[in-house]
Coordinates of N, CA and C and ligand atoms in Angstrom, one line a residue:
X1 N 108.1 -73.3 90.1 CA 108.3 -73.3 91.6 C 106.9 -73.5 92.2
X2 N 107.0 -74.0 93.5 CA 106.1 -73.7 94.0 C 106.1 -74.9 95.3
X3 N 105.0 -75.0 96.4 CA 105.6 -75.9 97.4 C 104.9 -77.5 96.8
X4 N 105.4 -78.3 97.9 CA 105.5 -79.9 97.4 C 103.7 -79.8 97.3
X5 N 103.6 -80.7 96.3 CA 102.3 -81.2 96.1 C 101.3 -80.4 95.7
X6 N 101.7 -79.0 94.6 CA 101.4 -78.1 94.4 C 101.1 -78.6 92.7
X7 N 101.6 -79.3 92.6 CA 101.4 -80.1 91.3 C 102.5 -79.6 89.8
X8 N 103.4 -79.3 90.2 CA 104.8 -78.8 89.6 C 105.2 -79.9 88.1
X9 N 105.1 -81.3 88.8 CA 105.3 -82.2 88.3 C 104.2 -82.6 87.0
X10 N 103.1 -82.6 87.8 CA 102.3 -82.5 86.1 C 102.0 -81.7 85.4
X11 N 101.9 -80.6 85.8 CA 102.0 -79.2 85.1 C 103.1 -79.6 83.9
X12 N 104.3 -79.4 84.3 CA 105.9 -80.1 83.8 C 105.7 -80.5 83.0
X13 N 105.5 -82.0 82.7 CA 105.1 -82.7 82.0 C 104.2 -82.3 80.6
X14 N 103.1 -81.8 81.0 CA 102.2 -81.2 79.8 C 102.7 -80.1 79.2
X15 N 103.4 -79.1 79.6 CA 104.3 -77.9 79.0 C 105.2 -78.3 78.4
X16 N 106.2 -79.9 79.1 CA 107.4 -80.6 78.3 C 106.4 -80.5 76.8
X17 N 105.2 -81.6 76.4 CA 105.1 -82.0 75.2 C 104.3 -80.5 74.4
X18 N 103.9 -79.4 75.1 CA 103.5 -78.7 74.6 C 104.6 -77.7 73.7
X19 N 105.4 -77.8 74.3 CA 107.0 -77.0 73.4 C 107.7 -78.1 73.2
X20 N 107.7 -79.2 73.1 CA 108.9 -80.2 73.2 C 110.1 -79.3 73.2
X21 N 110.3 -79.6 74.4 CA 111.4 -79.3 75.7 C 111.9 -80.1 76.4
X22 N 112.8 -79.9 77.0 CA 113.3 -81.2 77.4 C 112.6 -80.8 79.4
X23 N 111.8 -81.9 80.2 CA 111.6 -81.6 81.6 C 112.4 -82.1 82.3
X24 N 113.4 -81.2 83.0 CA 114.6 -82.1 84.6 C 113.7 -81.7 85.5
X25 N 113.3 -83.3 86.3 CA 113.1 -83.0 87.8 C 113.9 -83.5 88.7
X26 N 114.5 -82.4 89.3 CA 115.7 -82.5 90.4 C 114.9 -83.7 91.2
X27 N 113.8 -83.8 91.7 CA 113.2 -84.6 92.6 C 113.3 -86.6 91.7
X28 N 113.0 -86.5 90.6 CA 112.7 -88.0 89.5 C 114.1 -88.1 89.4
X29 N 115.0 -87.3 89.3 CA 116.5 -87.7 88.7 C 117.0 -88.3 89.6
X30 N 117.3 -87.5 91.4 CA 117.3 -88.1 92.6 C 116.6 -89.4 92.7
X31 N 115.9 -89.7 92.7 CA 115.2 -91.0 93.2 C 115.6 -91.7 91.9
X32 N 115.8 -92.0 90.4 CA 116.3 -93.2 89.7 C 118.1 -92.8 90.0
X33 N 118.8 -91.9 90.7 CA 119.8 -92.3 91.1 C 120.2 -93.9 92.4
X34 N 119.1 -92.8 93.2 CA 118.6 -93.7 94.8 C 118.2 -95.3 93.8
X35 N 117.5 -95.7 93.2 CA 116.7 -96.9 92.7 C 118.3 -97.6 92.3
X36 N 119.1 -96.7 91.5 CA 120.3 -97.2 90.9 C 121.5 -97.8 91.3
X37 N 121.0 -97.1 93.1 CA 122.2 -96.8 94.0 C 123.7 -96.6 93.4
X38 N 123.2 -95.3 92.6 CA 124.5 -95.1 92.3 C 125.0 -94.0 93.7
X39 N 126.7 -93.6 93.4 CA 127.6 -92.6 94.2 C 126.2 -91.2 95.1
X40 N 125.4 -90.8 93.4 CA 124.8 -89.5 93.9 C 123.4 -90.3 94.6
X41 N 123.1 -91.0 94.6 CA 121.6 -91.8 95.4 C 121.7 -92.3 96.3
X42 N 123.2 -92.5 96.8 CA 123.9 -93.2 98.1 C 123.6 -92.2 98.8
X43 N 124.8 -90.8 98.5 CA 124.3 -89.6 99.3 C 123.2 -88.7 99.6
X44 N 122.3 -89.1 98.4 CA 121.1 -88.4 98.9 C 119.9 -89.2 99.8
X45 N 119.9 -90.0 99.5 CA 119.0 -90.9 100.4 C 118.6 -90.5 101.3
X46 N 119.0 -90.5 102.2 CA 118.8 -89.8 104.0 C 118.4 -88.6 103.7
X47 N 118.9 -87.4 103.0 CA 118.7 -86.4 103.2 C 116.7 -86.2 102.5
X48 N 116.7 -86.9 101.0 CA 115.4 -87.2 100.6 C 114.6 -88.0 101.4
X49 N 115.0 -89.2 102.0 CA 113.7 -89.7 103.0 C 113.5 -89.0 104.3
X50 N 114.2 -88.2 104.8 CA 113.3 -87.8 105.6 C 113.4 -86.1 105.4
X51 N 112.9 -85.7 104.2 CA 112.1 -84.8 103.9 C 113.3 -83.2 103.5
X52 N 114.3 -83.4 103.8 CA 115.7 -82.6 103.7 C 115.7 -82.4 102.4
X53 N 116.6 -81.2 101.9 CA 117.0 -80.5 100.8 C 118.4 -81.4 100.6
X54 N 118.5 -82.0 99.7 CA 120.2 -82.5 99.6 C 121.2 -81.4 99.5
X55 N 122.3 -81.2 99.9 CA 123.2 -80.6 99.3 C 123.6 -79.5 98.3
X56 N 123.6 -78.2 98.4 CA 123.2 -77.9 97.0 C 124.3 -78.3 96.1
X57 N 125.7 -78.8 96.3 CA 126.8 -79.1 95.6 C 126.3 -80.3 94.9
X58 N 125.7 -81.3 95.2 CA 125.2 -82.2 94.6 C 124.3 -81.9 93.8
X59 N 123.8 -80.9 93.8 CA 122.2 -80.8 92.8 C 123.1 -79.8 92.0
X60 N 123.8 -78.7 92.2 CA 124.7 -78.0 91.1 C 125.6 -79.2 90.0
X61 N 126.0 -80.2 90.6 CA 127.0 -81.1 89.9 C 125.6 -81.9 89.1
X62 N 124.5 -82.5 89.0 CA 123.6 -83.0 88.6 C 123.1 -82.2 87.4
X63 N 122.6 -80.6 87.6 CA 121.9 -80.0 86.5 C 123.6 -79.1 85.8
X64 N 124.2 -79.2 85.8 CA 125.3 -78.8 85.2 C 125.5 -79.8 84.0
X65 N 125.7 -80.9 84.5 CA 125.9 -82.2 83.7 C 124.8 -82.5 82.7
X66 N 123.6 -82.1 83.4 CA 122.5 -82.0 82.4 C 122.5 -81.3 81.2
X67 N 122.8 -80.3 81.8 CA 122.3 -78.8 80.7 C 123.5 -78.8 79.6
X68 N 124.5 -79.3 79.8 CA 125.7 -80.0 78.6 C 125.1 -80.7 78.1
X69 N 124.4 -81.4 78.1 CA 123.4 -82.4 77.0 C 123.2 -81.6 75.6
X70 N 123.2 -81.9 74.7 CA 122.7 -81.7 72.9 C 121.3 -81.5 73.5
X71 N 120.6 -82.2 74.3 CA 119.0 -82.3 74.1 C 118.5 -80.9 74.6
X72 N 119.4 -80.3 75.3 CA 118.9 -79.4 75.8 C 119.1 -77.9 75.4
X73 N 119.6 -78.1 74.3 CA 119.9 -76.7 73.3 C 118.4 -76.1 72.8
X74 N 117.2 -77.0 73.1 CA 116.4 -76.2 72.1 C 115.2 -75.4 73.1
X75 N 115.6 -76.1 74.8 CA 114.8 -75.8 75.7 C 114.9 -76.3 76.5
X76 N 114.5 -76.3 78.2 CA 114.3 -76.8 78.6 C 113.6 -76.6 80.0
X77 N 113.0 -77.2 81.0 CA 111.9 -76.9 82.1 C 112.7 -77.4 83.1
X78 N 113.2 -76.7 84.2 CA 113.0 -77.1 85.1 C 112.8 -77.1 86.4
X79 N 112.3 -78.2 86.9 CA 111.2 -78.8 88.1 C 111.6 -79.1 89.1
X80 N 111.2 -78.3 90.0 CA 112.1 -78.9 91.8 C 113.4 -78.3 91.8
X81 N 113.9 -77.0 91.0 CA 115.1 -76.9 90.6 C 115.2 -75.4 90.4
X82 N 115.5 -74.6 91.0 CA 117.0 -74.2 92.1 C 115.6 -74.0 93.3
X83 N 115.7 -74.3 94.4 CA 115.4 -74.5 95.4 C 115.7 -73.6 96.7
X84 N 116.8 -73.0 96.3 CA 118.0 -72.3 97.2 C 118.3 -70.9 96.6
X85 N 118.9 -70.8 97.8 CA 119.4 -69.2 96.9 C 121.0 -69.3 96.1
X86 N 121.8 -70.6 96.8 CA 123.0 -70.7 96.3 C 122.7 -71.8 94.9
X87 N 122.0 -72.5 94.9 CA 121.3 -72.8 93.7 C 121.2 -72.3 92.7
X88 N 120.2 -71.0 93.2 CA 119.9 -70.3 91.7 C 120.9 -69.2 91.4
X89 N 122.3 -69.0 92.3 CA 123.1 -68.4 91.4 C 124.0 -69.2 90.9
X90 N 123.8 -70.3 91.6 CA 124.8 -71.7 90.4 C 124.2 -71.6 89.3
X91 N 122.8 -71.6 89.2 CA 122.0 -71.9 87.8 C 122.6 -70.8 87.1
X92 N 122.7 -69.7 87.7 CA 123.0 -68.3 87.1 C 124.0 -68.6 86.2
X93 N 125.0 -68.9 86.8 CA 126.7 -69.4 86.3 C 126.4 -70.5 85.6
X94 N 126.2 -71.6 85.5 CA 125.5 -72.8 84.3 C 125.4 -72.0 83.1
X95 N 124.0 -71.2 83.5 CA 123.4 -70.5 82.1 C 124.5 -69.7 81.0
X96 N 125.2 -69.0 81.8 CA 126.0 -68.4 81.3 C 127.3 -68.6 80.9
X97 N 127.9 -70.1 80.8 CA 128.8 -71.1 80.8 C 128.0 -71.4 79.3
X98 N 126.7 -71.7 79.4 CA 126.3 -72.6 78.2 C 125.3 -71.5 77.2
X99 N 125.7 -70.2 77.5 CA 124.7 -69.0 76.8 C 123.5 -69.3 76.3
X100 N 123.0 -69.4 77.8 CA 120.9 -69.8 77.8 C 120.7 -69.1 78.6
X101 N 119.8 -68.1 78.6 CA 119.1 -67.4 80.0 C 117.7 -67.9 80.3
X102 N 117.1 -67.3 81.4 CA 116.1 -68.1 81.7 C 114.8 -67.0 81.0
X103 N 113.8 -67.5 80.5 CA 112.7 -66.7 79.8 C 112.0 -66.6 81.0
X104 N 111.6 -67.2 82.1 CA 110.3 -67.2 82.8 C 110.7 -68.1 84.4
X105 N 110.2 -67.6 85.1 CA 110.3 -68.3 86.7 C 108.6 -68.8 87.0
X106 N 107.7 -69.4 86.7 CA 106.4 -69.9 87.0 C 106.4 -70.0 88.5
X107 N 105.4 -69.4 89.3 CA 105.3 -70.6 90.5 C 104.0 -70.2 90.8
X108 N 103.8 -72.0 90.7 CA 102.5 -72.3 90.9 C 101.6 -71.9 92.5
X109 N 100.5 -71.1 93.1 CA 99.9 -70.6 94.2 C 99.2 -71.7 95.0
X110 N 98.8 -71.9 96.1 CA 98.1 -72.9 96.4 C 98.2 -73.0 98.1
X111 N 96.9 -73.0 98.7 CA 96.5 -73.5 100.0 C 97.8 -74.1 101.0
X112 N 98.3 -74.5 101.7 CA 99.4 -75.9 102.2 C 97.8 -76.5 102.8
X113 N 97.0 -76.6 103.4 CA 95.9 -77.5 104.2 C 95.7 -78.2 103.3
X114 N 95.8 -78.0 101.8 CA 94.9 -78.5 100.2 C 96.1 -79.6 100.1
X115 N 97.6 -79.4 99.9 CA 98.6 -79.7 99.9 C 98.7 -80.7 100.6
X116 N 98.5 -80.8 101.6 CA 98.7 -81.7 102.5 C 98.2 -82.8 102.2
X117 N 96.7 -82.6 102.0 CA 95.8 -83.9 102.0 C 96.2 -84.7 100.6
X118 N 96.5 -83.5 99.6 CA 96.6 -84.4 98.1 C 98.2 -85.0 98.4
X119 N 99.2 -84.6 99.2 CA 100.3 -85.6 99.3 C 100.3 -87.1 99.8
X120 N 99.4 -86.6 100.9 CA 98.9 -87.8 102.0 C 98.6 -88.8 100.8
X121 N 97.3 -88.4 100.2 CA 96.6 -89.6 98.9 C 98.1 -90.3 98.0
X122 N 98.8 -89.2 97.8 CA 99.7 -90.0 96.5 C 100.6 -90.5 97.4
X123 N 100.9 -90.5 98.7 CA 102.1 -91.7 99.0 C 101.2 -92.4 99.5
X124 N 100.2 -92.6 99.6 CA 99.2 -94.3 99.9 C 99.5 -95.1 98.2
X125 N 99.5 -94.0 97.3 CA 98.9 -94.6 95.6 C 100.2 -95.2 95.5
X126 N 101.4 -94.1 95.7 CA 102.4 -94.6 94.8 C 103.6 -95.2 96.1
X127 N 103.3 -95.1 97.1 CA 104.5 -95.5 97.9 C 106.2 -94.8 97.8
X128 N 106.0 -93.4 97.9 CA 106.9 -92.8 98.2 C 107.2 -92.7 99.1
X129 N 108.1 -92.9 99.6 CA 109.0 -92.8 101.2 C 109.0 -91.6 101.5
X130 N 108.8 -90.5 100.7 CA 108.6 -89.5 101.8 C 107.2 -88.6 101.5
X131 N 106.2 -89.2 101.7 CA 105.0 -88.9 101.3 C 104.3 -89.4 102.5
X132 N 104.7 -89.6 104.3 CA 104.1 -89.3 105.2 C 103.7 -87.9 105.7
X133 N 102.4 -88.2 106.5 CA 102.2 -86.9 107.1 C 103.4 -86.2 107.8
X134 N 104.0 -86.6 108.5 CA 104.9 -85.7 108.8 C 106.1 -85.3 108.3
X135 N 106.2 -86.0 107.5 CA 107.5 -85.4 106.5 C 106.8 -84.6 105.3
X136 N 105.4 -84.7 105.3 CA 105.0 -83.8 104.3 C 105.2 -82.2 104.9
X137 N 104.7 -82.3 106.1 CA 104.6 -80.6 107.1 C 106.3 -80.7 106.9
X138 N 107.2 -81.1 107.4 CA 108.5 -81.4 107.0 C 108.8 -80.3 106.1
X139 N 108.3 -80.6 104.8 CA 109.0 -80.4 103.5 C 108.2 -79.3 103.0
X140 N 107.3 -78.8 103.8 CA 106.2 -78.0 103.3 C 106.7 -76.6 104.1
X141 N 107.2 -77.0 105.1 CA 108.4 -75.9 106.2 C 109.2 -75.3 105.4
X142 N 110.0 -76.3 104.7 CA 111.1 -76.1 104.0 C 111.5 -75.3 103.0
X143 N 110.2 -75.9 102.6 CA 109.2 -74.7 101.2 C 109.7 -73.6 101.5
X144 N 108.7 -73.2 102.4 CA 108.7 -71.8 103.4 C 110.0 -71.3 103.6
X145 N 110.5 -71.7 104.4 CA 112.0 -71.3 104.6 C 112.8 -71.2 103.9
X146 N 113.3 -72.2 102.8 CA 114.1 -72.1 102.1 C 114.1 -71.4 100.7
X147 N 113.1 -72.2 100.0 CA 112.6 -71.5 98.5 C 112.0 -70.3 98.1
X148 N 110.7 -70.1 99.4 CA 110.2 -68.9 99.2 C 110.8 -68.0 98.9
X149 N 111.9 -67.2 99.3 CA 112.6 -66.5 99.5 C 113.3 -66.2 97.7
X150 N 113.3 -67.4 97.1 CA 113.8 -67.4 95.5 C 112.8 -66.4 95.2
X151 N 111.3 -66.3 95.4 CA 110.6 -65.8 94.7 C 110.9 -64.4 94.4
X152 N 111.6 -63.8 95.6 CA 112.1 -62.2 95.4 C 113.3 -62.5 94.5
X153 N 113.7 -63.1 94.4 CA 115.1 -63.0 93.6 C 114.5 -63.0 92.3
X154 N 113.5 -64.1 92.0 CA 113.3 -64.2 90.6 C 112.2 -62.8 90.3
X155 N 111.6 -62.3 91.4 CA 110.7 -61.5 90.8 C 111.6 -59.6 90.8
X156 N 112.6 -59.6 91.3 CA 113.6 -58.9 91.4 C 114.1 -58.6 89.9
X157 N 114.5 -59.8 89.1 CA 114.7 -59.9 87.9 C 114.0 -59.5 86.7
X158 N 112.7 -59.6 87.4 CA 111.6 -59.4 86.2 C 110.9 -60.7 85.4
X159 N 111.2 -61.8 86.3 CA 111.2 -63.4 85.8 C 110.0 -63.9 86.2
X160 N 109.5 -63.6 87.1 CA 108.4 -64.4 88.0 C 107.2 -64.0 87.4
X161 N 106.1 -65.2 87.2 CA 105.0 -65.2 87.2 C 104.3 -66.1 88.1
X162 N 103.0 -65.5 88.8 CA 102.2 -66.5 89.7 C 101.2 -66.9 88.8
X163 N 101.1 -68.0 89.0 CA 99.9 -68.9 88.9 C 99.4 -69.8 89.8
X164 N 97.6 -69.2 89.5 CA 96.7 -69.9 90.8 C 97.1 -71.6 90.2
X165 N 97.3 -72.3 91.0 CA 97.1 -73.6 91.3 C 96.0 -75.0 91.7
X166 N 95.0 -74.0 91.8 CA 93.9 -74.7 92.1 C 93.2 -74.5 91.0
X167 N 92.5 -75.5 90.7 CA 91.6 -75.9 89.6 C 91.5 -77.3 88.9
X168 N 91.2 -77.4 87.8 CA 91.0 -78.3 86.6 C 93.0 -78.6 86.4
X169 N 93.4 -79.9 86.3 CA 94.5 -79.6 85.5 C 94.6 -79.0 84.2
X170 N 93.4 -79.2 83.3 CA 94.0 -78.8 82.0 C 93.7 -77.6 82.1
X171 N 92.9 -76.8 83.1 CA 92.6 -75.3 83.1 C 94.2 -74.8 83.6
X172 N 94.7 -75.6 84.6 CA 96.3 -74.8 85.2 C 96.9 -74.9 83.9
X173 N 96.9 -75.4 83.1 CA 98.6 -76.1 82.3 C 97.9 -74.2 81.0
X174 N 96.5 -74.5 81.3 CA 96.0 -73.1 80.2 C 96.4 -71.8 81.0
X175 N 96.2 -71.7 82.1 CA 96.8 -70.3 82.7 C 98.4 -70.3 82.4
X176 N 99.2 -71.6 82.6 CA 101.0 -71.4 82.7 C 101.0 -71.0 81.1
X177 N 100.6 -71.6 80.2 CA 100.2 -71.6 78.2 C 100.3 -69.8 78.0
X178 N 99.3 -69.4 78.8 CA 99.0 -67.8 78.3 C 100.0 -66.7 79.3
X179 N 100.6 -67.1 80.5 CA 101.7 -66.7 80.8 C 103.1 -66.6 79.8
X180 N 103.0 -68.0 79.3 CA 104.5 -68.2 78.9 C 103.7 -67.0 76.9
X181 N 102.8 -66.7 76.7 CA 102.8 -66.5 75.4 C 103.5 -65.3 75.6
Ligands
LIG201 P1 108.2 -82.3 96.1 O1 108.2 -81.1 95.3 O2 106.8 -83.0 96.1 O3 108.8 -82.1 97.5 P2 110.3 -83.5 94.5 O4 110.1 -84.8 93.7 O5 110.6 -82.3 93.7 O6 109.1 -83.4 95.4 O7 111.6 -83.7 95.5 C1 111.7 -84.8 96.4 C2 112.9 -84.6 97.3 O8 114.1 -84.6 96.5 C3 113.0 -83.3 98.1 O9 112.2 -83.3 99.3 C4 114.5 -83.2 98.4 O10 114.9 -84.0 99.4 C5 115.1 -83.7 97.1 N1 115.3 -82.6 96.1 C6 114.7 -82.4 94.9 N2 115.1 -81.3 94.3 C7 116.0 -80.7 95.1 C8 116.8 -79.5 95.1 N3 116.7 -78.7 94.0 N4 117.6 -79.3 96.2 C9 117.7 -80.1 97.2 N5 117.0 -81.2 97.3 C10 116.1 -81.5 96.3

């Protein structure tokens, strides 16, 4: 967890090949649906370009269908994913449908002024539609409002760990490494 452009996504990634695990990002799944225009990319569209939380029925129907996968029996990470609070007791019910509990809740720490500027840079690089300045404060609100709020739930549990977010990437992926040991 942690807010947009906080660096969730590459963190992800390097922890995926560090455990070979499998990484879902609610955010990459959404957008090659949108590229696919399939049913679920039709409906999220709008709600993803301008900076909105889709649905949580849609994102429960997506990582449900996931976590039924073979691939994901041996592990799995996931990114941008439960967001909500009705989310993460869908995930609750998932897990427990498919007898997996969750080992760890990560969320990464970090500035929003720091945030901002490094979003700004990646939707010039990569041309993400919603990687304007103002759908970044947008989505950085949303953070706030919406997600933050998981963090008591997961640290309620005994699940949550923080990690500073600023630094070296390979120094972050070494702090999330000695958390997860
Ligand atoms: P970031 O973390 O930088 O905002 P993501 O790639 O994780 O980017 O998500 C991009 C967009 O996809 C979000 O702004 C939102 O519209 C949608 N999205 C991704 N995950 C979820 C989720 N769990 N619940 C609702 N919407 C989501």
């Amino acid at each position: 967890m942690g807010p947009p452009g906080v660096g969730k996504g590459t963190q992800a990634a390097r922890i995926e090949n560090h455990f070979s695990i499998i990484h879902l990002s609610t955010g990459e799944i959404l957008r090659e649906e949108m590229k696919a225009e399939t049913s679920i990319g039709k409906q999220a569209k709008d709600f993803c370009d301008s900076g909105q939380l889709v649905p949580d029925p849609i994102l429960l129907d997506i990582i449900e269908h996931r976590l039924f996968h073979d691939d994901c029996k041996n592990g799995f990470l996931l990114d941008g994913f439960p967001r909500t609070l009705p989310q993460a007791t869908g995930l609750d019910t998932i897990l427990k449908d498919i007898n997996q509990e969750l080992d760890c809740a990560i969320s990464l720490v970090a500035d929003e002024g720091e945030l901002v500027s490094r979003l700004v840079q990646r939707g010039k690089e990569l041309g993400r539609s919603d990687d304007s300045e103002e759908i970044i404060q947008h989505r950085q609100k949303i953070y706030w409002d919406q997600t933050a709020p998981l963090l008591d739930f997961y640290r309620n549990k005994g699940l949550l760990k923080e990690v500073d977010g600023i630094g070296d990437i390979s120094e972050i992926t070494n702090r999330i490494l000695k958390v997860l040991q």
